[in-house]
Amino acid sequence: MKYFYVLLLTIINTFFASAQNSLLVNFGATNCGNNPPSFSLIKNPLSGNPEVLNTCALHTQLPDFYNVFIAYNPKDSKIYVADIRSEKTKIWRLDMGLPNTITCPNIINTQPDYEYDYVSNNFEFDNNGNLWSFSEYSQPAGTCKLDQFDVNTGKVLNTRILTFPLGLQPTAITSGDLCILPNGRMFATLGANPSRLYEIENYNASTPATAKFLTQLPQNCYGIAYLNGQLEITGFGENCYYFDYDISTNVLGSAKTFQNGQLPIDNSSITPSLGVTKELISANMVTETAYDLTYDIYVRNMGNVTLNNINVKEDLAKVFGAANISNVTASFLAGYNVANLRINPAFNGSTNTSLLMENQKLPNNTSSNNDYYFKIRVSLLVRNLSPNKVYYNSAIGTASINNVLQSIVIIDSSNNGNLAMIDPNNNGNPNEAGENIPTPFSIYSMPVTFLSFDGAVLSDKQHRLKWTVATPTENAKEFIVQYSTNGSLWQYLNRIAVDDPQQGTFEYSYLPDSDGPRLYRLKQVDLDGAFIYSNSILLQSRGNHLIGIYPNPVKDVLYINWGSEESVTVQLLNMNGQLLQTKSIVSGSNFINTQSLANGLYLLKIQTKDNSRVFKFVKQ
C-alpha cells in the first residue's frame, strides 16, 4: 500500500531582495545648524543613499525648535506637530496627500488647529489613531503617568502608571521621544546624560505599564522612529547623529551622521509594510505522478498607511512547468475579503500570474474592521511530478505608496505556514532574511501520518512536546526532535526510537538554556531513509510566568499552560474587542472550548494582579 505526505524539508534561508521603504519624518532643520524650523520626509533613511522627498517650512508657526513634537497618525494619514512651550499644547494637523501623493500642504495656518491646557511630554499615535503621552514624572520613585488623550480636545481618556526599573530610570521625560510600531509595540528614548532606551510593555492594558530597559545610549538622543524592523534613535550636539537598533537581535549600531546633513529634533515614521504567508492545505493523489493541490495565501497590511496597487504574483508554471498544470482556480475564502478586492479572472498561474485586478487598495489596520488582510485559495492539478524532487512555491505580494514623481514599492515573498508565521520574530518586518521561506511539496511513500503535535511550558520552565501518529507505524525508524530560535536554522535535540508499531503517542521534555520563543518540529525517518517533517509549534517562556498556548491555529480546543501558582483570569475576545468568554485558571494545563467560534483571528487576554498579556490566535 502506498501513502503520500507533504514533505516539509529543512527551511531554507532565502534572501529576497527588497528596498527599504519606510519614510523617516524628521522635525528640525535642513542642516545641522540653526536654520528655521521645518520637517522633512526622508526616503531610504538607513541606507547609504537617503533621499529627501519633501521639506515643509514651519518658521511662520514656530519661532524655534524646542518643546516641539511631531507624529504621524495612521488613522487619518496626517502629520501632527505639537508646540508646548507656553504651558499649553498647540497642534497643527497637516495633510500631505498620503497615500496617493507625498507633498507639503499648500497652506499651513498660522494659528493651530487645536489648543488646550493639557501639556504633552512627547506624543505618538498608535495604529488605531490613539494618541499617547507621558506626564507627572517622579524620578525618585521611577514612575510617571502614561496618558491616552483626545487630540481634538486635550481630554485625557485614560491614564495608567508607568514604572521604570530602579537604578535605570530616566533623568527626565521632557527630553526624548517615543514610537509605536504598527504591530503595537512601544519604544522610547528618554533622559540626557545619559539617554536610555526602553520598551514600554502593557501600555494599552488596564494594569500598570512597565518600562523594560534595553540599553544606555553612548550620546544624548532626543528622537526615535521605527524603520523596517529597526529603530532609528537621533540626537545632536557638536554634530547631528543617529544610532540604529535591531529589534530582533537587540543590537545597537555605531553612531552615524544624520541623514542628508539635517538637524533632528523629533521623529516619527510612515512605514508601509506587506506580509505574505502560504500554506499547502491538501494534496490529493490522482495518479502516482499527478496530484490535486490546494494552497492558501494569506496577505496582510502590516504597516501604518493604506497600500495602493495591491497584488499577489503566483507563478505556478515556474514551479511545476507550464505543460504540467491545469484546472487552475483562485477565490477568496469566506470572511477573508472585507476590503472587497476583486480576483483577476484571467489568472492562470502561467501566462498571467496576477491574482488580483490592478489598481486596488488595501487599508491599514486602524479599526475593528477586518479589511486590512485577505486570504485566497488556489487549486490546481499537477502532472508529471518526480518522486525525487521537492517543489518550492512562493507567492510574491506587491504594493506601493506614491510620490509625485515616483512610487515607493513594498514587496514580500511568502513565508511557509499559517497566519502565525507571517512575522515569527514580531519585529514588524516580514520581509527579511529567514522570513521568506518557500512552501515545499514532494511525493513519497510514507507509513506515518501525524495526527497531532502539541506543546506546553511547565512550571519548572521545561518545554514538553507531545505528538500522536496513526498506527500501525510500518517501516518507521525514529523521530528526530528539532528546535529553532528564528525559523531558519534548525538544531538537533534528541532521537526517539519507534520500537512498537502499535505505539501512537510519544512525549519528550526539554529544558531550554534561555527564555524566549522557540519553534519545534519533528523529523520522522523510515528504515529506508525516507523522511517527512511535522508542522512547527511555538512555545515561549516569560520569566516566572510561563505561558504556552497551543495549537495555533486551533479547531475545537485551545490549551493554555500557566506556570505560576497565581490564579489568573483569562478573557477571550474577538478582534472588535467584544468579550466572548471569561475563565479563571490555575497553574498547569487549562483549556478553552473554541468549537463554536467562527473562523478568524481572536485575542486571548491573561490578566494577573500585576499586569496582563494578550496573545493572538487563529480559529480554523
XYZ file of C-alpha atoms in Angstrom:
620
model
C 0.000 0.000 0.000
C 1.365 3.412 -0.946
C 0.967 6.571 1.041
C 1.784 10.181 0.369
C 2.534 13.105 2.574
C 3.541 16.691 2.207
C 7.296 16.821 2.671
C 8.290 19.839 4.742
C 12.004 19.983 4.065
C 14.540 21.900 6.087
C 13.595 25.565 5.920
C 15.853 27.364 3.503
C 17.036 30.826 4.416
C 16.266 32.620 1.188
C 17.318 36.216 0.836
C 14.602 38.021 -1.094
C 15.988 41.324 -2.265
C 13.901 44.325 -1.276
C 14.461 48.043 -0.996
C 13.950 49.846 2.280
C 10.588 51.547 2.049
C 9.893 53.372 5.331
C 9.850 57.165 5.357
C 11.506 58.980 8.242
C 9.541 62.034 9.378
C 12.092 64.488 10.806
C 11.252 67.720 12.600
C 14.267 70.004 12.821
C 16.094 71.950 10.140
C 17.527 71.415 6.686
C 21.083 71.398 8.029
C 22.823 70.698 11.324
C 22.773 74.373 12.253
C 20.317 76.998 13.392
C 18.032 77.161 10.360
C 14.311 77.986 10.607
C 12.106 75.077 11.787
C 10.835 72.632 9.173
C 10.026 68.976 8.776
C 11.191 66.552 6.100
C 10.203 63.172 4.714
C 13.340 61.124 4.067
C 13.266 58.035 1.858
C 15.656 55.090 2.412
C 16.817 56.634 5.706
C 19.002 53.739 6.905
C 20.537 53.035 3.518
C 23.746 54.504 2.173
C 21.744 56.818 -0.070
C 18.926 58.577 1.843
C 16.784 60.963 -0.184
C 14.715 63.945 0.975
C 11.357 63.757 -0.786
C 9.860 66.908 0.721
C 10.805 69.657 3.180
C 7.973 71.753 4.606
C 8.713 75.063 6.345
C 7.204 75.797 9.788
C 9.019 79.032 10.699
C 5.783 81.049 10.495
C 4.100 78.773 13.026
C 7.097 78.078 15.311
C 9.767 80.583 16.438
C 12.318 77.830 17.131
C 12.757 74.074 17.514
C 12.401 73.492 21.221
C 9.489 71.863 23.060
C 8.034 70.705 19.755
C 6.964 67.151 18.831
C 5.913 65.553 15.560
C 3.828 62.422 14.970
C 2.211 60.603 12.059
C -1.396 59.408 12.576
C -2.147 56.128 10.738
C -5.900 56.589 11.144
C -6.186 59.725 9.001
C -2.738 59.638 7.294
C -1.935 63.150 8.549
C 1.143 64.691 10.215
C 0.615 66.351 13.623
C 3.003 68.954 15.064
C 2.666 69.933 18.756
C 4.158 73.039 20.428
C 4.137 73.003 24.276
C 6.403 75.975 25.067
C 3.607 78.171 26.516
C 2.344 75.720 29.166
C -0.322 74.760 26.678
C -0.423 72.328 23.789
C -0.878 73.796 20.321
C -1.287 71.292 17.472
C -1.210 71.713 13.695
C -2.787 68.945 11.565
C -1.062 68.696 8.175
C -2.383 66.888 5.096
C 0.385 65.633 2.787
C -1.902 63.694 0.430
C -0.986 60.204 1.629
C -1.117 57.545 0.324
C -1.674 58.922 -3.179
C 0.855 61.757 -3.100
C 3.587 62.993 -0.797
C 3.680 66.787 -0.918
C 3.829 69.691 1.521
C 0.417 71.208 2.359
C -0.443 74.148 0.129
C -1.339 76.237 3.193
C -0.319 75.723 6.823
C -2.394 78.004 9.056
C -0.542 80.406 11.311
C -2.884 79.539 14.171
C -3.016 75.934 15.408
C -5.883 73.591 14.634
C -6.153 72.577 18.310
C -5.157 74.307 21.566
C -5.750 73.182 25.165
C -4.296 73.112 28.691
C -3.131 69.503 28.730
C 0.646 69.597 28.188
C 2.043 66.506 26.488
C 5.594 65.295 27.094
C 6.365 63.568 23.788
C 3.481 62.032 21.892
C 2.798 59.346 19.310
C -0.225 57.742 17.624
C -0.832 54.011 17.574
C -2.346 52.328 14.513
C -5.893 52.987 15.734
C -5.288 56.733 15.966
C -4.996 56.732 19.764
C -2.569 59.410 20.987
C -0.167 58.599 23.842
C 1.959 60.875 26.038
C 3.969 60.941 29.299
C 3.242 63.232 32.261
C 3.960 63.795 36.010
C 7.352 62.116 36.311
C 8.823 61.252 39.710
C 12.472 60.361 39.294
C 12.949 59.127 42.909
C 10.024 56.702 42.527
C 10.866 55.854 38.907
C 7.255 56.393 37.803
C 5.247 58.661 35.545
C 1.795 58.703 34.040
C 1.172 57.280 30.579
C -1.826 59.106 29.150
C -4.062 58.471 26.190
C -5.641 61.803 25.281
C -8.045 63.155 22.683
C -6.155 65.175 20.071
C -9.244 67.299 19.363
C -9.930 68.399 22.947
C -6.874 67.529 25.051
C -9.097 65.488 27.361
C -7.265 62.548 28.964
C -9.275 59.454 28.022
C -7.393 57.093 30.299
C -4.159 57.026 32.222
C -2.027 54.449 33.984
C 1.176 54.392 35.999
C 4.357 53.607 34.053
C 7.130 52.139 36.205
C 10.807 52.287 35.251
C 13.390 49.882 36.721
C 15.007 51.485 39.777
C 18.591 52.416 39.121
C 17.860 52.608 35.402
C 15.094 55.222 35.372
C 15.496 58.193 33.007
C 16.876 61.500 34.201
C 13.777 63.194 32.728
C 10.820 62.525 30.410
C 10.870 66.027 28.895
C 13.904 65.110 26.765
C 13.308 62.163 24.497
C 10.715 60.637 22.216
C 8.512 57.577 21.826
C 7.421 55.461 18.866
C 4.755 52.808 18.347
C 5.174 50.027 15.779
C 2.238 49.094 13.536
C 2.076 45.785 15.452
C 1.570 47.708 18.707
C 4.984 47.545 20.401
C 6.079 50.829 22.015
C 9.676 52.060 22.448
C 11.053 55.258 23.986
C 14.357 57.068 24.356
C 14.309 59.239 27.463
C 16.632 61.443 29.507
C 20.010 63.008 28.956
C 23.467 62.405 30.402
C 22.682 59.558 29.929
C 19.884 58.812 27.451
C 18.344 55.362 27.826
C 16.295 53.149 25.529
C 13.193 51.300 26.812
C 10.397 49.097 25.543
C 7.080 50.106 27.159
C 5.111 46.953 27.950
C 1.386 46.636 28.803
C 0.778 50.278 27.930
C -2.659 49.549 26.452
C -3.779 47.198 29.243
C -5.857 48.051 32.302
C -2.936 47.308 34.632
C 0.210 49.393 35.320
C 2.639 49.627 32.440
C 6.323 48.766 32.792
C 9.412 50.100 31.038
C 11.865 47.371 30.077
C 15.403 48.777 29.960
C 17.148 47.857 26.699
C 20.396 49.821 26.560
C 22.162 53.010 27.545
C 22.931 55.214 24.562
C 26.510 56.452 24.001
C 25.319 60.012 23.334
C 22.231 62.043 24.182
C 19.288 61.147 21.945
C 16.027 63.043 21.632
C 14.200 61.386 18.726
C 13.147 57.850 17.805
C 11.364 56.257 14.842
C 10.598 52.742 13.599
C 12.020 51.764 10.186
C 11.804 48.268 8.645
C 12.436 46.206 11.760
C 14.859 48.713 13.275
C 14.725 51.801 15.444
C 16.479 54.990 14.412
C 17.472 56.952 17.543
C 18.616 60.508 16.858
C 20.454 63.299 18.633
C 22.630 66.373 18.230
C 25.405 68.268 19.991
C 28.541 69.369 18.230
C 27.197 67.386 15.286
C 23.965 65.601 14.282
C 23.894 61.810 14.552
C 21.777 58.683 14.825
C 22.038 55.092 16.048
C 20.230 52.112 14.541
C 18.868 49.436 16.889
C 17.841 45.993 15.584
C 14.644 44.948 17.383
C 15.006 41.211 16.727
C 18.655 40.952 17.881
C 18.742 43.841 20.394
C 21.962 45.150 18.837
C 22.779 48.864 18.886
C 24.778 50.137 15.921
C 27.532 52.728 15.989
C 26.937 56.475 15.715
C 26.356 57.713 12.165
C 25.906 61.162 10.645
C 22.228 62.078 10.498
C 20.644 61.835 7.057
C 21.291 64.487 4.446
C 23.098 66.751 6.919
C 19.836 67.730 8.637
C 19.170 68.590 12.280
C 16.983 66.028 14.139
C 14.791 67.377 16.960
C 11.870 64.909 16.962
C 10.948 61.988 14.720
C 8.105 59.822 13.516
C 7.751 57.485 10.524
C 5.486 56.280 7.747
C 6.028 52.533 7.454
C 4.305 50.768 4.571
C 4.670 47.011 5.037
C 3.144 43.912 3.468
C 3.222 40.383 4.900
C 2.508 37.206 2.925
C 2.410 33.600 4.062
C 1.470 30.483 2.118
C 0.308 27.072 3.285
C -0.281 23.802 1.446
C -3.779 22.789 2.574
C -4.244 19.492 0.753
C -2.610 17.179 -1.764
C -4.882 14.500 -3.232
C -3.302 11.794 -5.360
C -4.868 11.326 -8.793
C -2.184 9.007 -10.142
C 1.281 8.120 -8.866
C 2.689 11.269 -10.519
C -0.366 13.558 -10.547
C -1.910 15.446 -7.625
C -4.663 17.940 -6.959
C -3.001 20.647 -4.830
C -4.640 23.391 -2.769
C -2.765 26.362 -1.303
C -3.992 29.161 0.957
C -2.256 32.536 0.532
C -2.720 34.999 3.401
C -1.829 38.670 2.841
C -1.860 41.410 5.477
C -1.141 45.133 5.505
C 1.355 45.238 8.375
C 2.206 48.927 8.085
C 0.591 52.206 9.109
C -0.639 53.513 5.758
C -3.081 52.362 3.064
C -1.342 50.403 0.300
C -2.001 51.219 -3.347
C -1.797 48.770 -6.258
C -2.038 45.694 -4.019
C -1.401 42.412 -5.842
C -0.017 38.897 -5.452
C 2.036 37.051 -8.059
C 1.603 33.256 -8.172
C 3.864 31.717 -10.852
C 2.819 28.064 -10.846
C 4.379 27.370 -14.242
C 7.803 28.346 -12.897
C 7.416 25.772 -10.106
C 5.851 22.817 -11.909
C 6.279 23.587 -15.619
C 3.618 25.219 -17.785
C 2.731 21.963 -19.560
C 2.120 20.182 -16.238
C -0.519 22.452 -14.676
C -4.259 22.605 -15.401
C -7.613 23.256 -13.697
C -6.176 26.381 -12.025
C -8.695 28.267 -9.863
C -8.448 31.145 -7.372
C -11.063 32.526 -4.982
C -11.316 34.418 -1.696
C -12.131 32.413 1.411
C -15.368 33.378 3.106
C -14.829 36.138 5.662
C -11.365 36.993 4.348
C -12.135 39.804 1.910
C -13.719 42.626 3.891
C -11.842 45.113 1.685
C -13.942 43.876 -1.277
C -10.986 43.220 -3.549
C -11.507 41.590 -6.949
C -9.876 38.404 -8.235
C -8.236 38.620 -11.657
C -10.422 36.404 -13.891
C -7.518 35.955 -16.341
C -5.220 34.402 -13.720
C -3.921 31.014 -14.869
C -0.622 30.711 -12.991
C 1.351 30.664 -16.224
C 0.876 33.409 -18.802
C -0.998 35.534 -16.258
C 0.298 35.281 -12.698
C -1.516 38.211 -11.006
C -4.165 37.014 -8.564
C -5.875 40.417 -8.267
C -7.181 43.008 -10.660
C -4.987 46.093 -10.946
C -5.275 49.426 -9.106
C -6.811 48.203 -5.855
C -6.123 49.383 -2.293
C -5.589 47.504 0.969
C -6.329 49.606 4.092
C -4.085 49.535 7.138
C -5.321 48.208 10.467
C -6.901 51.262 12.112
C -10.215 49.933 13.450
C -12.190 46.834 14.290
C -12.983 46.302 10.606
C -11.119 43.293 9.235
C -10.353 44.987 5.931
C -6.544 45.012 6.255
C -5.989 41.366 5.264
C -7.293 38.774 2.823
C -6.867 35.088 2.043
C -7.003 33.481 -1.385
C -7.329 29.752 -2.063
C -5.534 28.497 -5.176
C -6.168 24.994 -6.528
C -4.642 23.177 -9.469
C -3.914 19.769 -10.967
C -0.216 18.968 -11.424
C 1.004 16.112 -13.628
C 4.402 14.507 -14.264
C 5.673 15.032 -10.723
C 9.041 13.498 -9.962
C 9.162 11.459 -6.709
C 12.762 12.567 -6.116
C 12.151 16.301 -6.365
C 10.959 18.926 -3.899
C 8.827 21.655 -5.485
C 9.271 25.013 -3.734
C 6.488 27.527 -4.245
C 6.369 31.208 -3.221
C 3.717 33.886 -3.620
C 5.023 37.441 -4.098
C 2.981 40.308 -2.666
C 3.480 43.809 -4.069
C 2.059 47.276 -3.360
C 3.125 50.921 -3.312
C 2.582 54.350 -1.879
C 3.056 57.142 -4.339
C 5.099 60.291 -4.584
C 4.501 62.846 -7.306
C 7.450 61.648 -9.384
C 7.973 58.103 -8.112
C 6.412 55.176 -6.288
C 7.719 53.694 -3.057
C 7.464 49.963 -3.666
C 6.598 47.401 -0.983
C 7.239 43.704 -1.602
C 7.223 40.448 0.351
C 7.881 36.852 -0.629
C 5.690 34.402 1.243
C 6.721 32.590 4.384
C 5.790 28.905 4.687
C 2.997 28.222 7.143
C -0.180 29.555 8.684
C -1.116 33.054 9.784
C 1.110 32.859 12.863
C 4.197 32.520 10.637
C 3.766 35.804 8.797
C 6.278 37.569 11.106
C 7.694 34.983 13.556
C 10.055 37.343 15.411
C 7.360 40.045 15.834
C 9.588 42.936 14.792
C 7.034 44.245 12.296
C 9.193 43.496 9.237
C 8.061 40.284 7.476
C 10.424 40.679 4.531
C 13.835 39.888 5.979
C 16.326 37.013 5.942
C 14.732 33.899 7.414
C 11.165 35.095 6.835
C 10.793 34.466 3.106
C 10.552 30.674 3.181
C 9.033 28.906 0.145
C 6.333 26.292 0.641
C 7.630 22.796 -0.260
C 5.795 19.800 -1.739
C 7.033 16.326 -2.636
C 5.617 12.822 -3.055
C 6.967 9.909 -1.033
C 5.729 6.519 0.105
C 5.408 7.215 3.819
C 3.958 4.936 6.507
C 3.428 7.634 9.180
C 0.636 10.208 9.361
C 0.838 12.856 12.080
C -2.496 13.277 13.851
C -1.371 15.959 16.307
C 1.727 17.758 17.577
C 1.313 19.960 20.658
C 3.466 21.515 23.365
C 3.336 23.144 26.787
C 5.624 25.172 29.068
C 5.811 23.557 32.519
C 6.200 25.347 35.848
C 9.889 24.384 36.047
C 10.448 26.049 32.635
C 10.665 22.709 30.800
C 9.131 22.549 27.325
C 7.035 19.389 26.939
C 6.267 18.102 23.433
C 3.569 15.505 22.714
C 2.562 14.015 19.394
C 0.223 11.362 18.057
C 0.521 9.344 14.838
C -1.715 6.848 13.101
C -0.937 3.195 13.803
C 0.471 0.822 12.822
C 3.697 2.699 12.030
C 5.076 0.266 9.483
C 8.702 0.844 8.388
C 9.106 3.757 10.839
C 12.557 4.000 12.451
C 12.626 7.150 14.622
C 11.548 10.713 15.330
C 14.211 13.427 15.475
C 13.223 16.392 17.651
C 14.496 19.745 16.347
C 14.231 23.361 17.529
C 14.835 26.814 16.081
C 15.001 30.314 17.535
C 14.473 32.091 14.196
C 12.506 29.716 11.935
C 15.530 29.407 9.648
C 18.285 27.427 11.386
C 17.080 24.141 12.929
C 19.129 22.290 15.542
C 19.089 18.694 16.755
C 17.663 17.921 20.207
C 17.082 14.174 20.519
C 16.115 10.913 18.822
C 13.006 8.970 19.820
C 13.075 5.393 18.524
C 9.939 3.690 17.184
C 10.136 0.240 18.807
C 6.447 -0.718 18.723
C 4.419 -0.220 15.504
C 1.255 -0.052 17.634
C 2.500 2.880 19.722
C 0.647 6.017 18.648
C 1.558 8.608 21.329
C 5.015 9.993 22.097
C 6.380 12.599 24.506
C 9.638 14.496 25.015
C 10.595 17.131 27.623
C 13.464 19.582 27.372
C 14.791 22.486 29.461
C 15.899 25.404 27.216
C 19.078 27.227 28.177
C 17.340 30.620 27.960
C 13.897 32.229 27.947
C 12.289 33.397 24.742
C 10.351 31.918 21.825
C 11.334 28.530 20.416
C 9.950 26.704 17.409
C 9.819 22.920 17.488
C 9.257 20.308 14.786
C 9.679 16.565 14.284
C 11.564 14.778 11.544
C 10.216 11.241 11.085
C 12.714 8.886 9.425
C 11.950 5.479 7.862
C 14.122 2.391 7.813
C 14.825 3.041 4.129
C 15.954 6.627 4.822
C 12.817 8.428 3.575
C 11.613 11.184 5.905
C 8.939 13.811 6.498
C 8.533 16.807 8.816
C 5.664 17.637 11.138
C 4.186 21.099 11.429
C 6.036 23.598 13.634
C 4.783 24.779 17.032
C 5.868 27.804 19.065
C 6.474 27.830 22.839
C 7.711 30.776 24.886
C 8.937 31.205 28.466
C 8.417 34.615 30.038
C 10.329 34.983 33.306
C 8.498 33.421 36.246
C 5.161 33.370 34.471
C 5.482 30.666 31.841
C 2.858 30.604 29.149
C 2.208 28.123 26.370
C -0.886 28.202 24.152
C -1.455 25.514 21.579
C -2.368 24.594 18.953
C -2.328 27.769 16.881
C -4.304 27.714 14.573
C -6.931 25.907 16.663
C -10.011 23.928 15.730
C -12.011 22.848 18.787
C -9.939 23.308 21.957
C -7.260 25.894 22.816
C -4.931 24.695 25.566
C -3.308 27.177 27.962
C -0.311 26.290 30.068
C 0.161 28.672 33.008
C 3.338 28.184 35.027
C 2.673 30.444 38.018
C 0.977 29.394 41.256
C -1.120 32.540 40.978
C -4.719 32.127 39.862
C -5.402 34.326 36.841
C -8.343 35.406 34.710
C -8.430 34.576 31.016
C -10.629 36.553 28.640
C -11.451 35.511 25.091
C -12.223 38.454 22.802
C -12.881 38.914 19.123
C -10.951 41.463 17.045
C -13.685 44.043 17.787
C -12.776 43.810 21.471
C -16.053 42.079 22.406
C -15.776 39.708 25.364
C -16.782 36.160 24.393
C -15.648 34.048 27.355
C -14.127 34.544 30.810
C -12.411 31.805 32.755
C -10.240 31.503 35.864
C -7.205 29.230 35.535
C -4.516 27.966 37.877
C -1.046 26.505 37.446
C -0.871 23.687 34.926
C -2.732 22.834 31.756
C -6.096 24.505 31.094
C -8.308 24.837 28.040
C -10.964 26.957 26.340
C -13.579 25.420 24.050
C -13.378 27.135 20.645
C -15.669 24.803 18.708
C -18.476 27.351 18.384
C -16.226 30.205 17.190
C -16.358 31.368 13.598
C -13.111 31.128 11.644
C -10.816 34.111 12.027
C -8.483 35.988 14.404
C -9.115 36.203 18.163
C -7.407 37.617 21.254
C -6.637 35.790 24.492
C -6.020 38.154 27.418
C -4.386 36.726 30.558
C -4.924 39.104 33.477
C -2.764 38.822 36.617
C -2.732 41.085 39.657
C 0.327 42.893 38.270
C -0.163 43.058 34.530
C -1.798 41.482 31.536
C -0.627 39.766 28.385
C -2.513 39.483 25.109
C -1.982 36.724 22.552
C -3.422 36.357 19.079
C -4.624 33.015 17.763
C -6.432 31.793 14.677
C -9.581 29.651 14.629
C -9.788 27.408 11.566
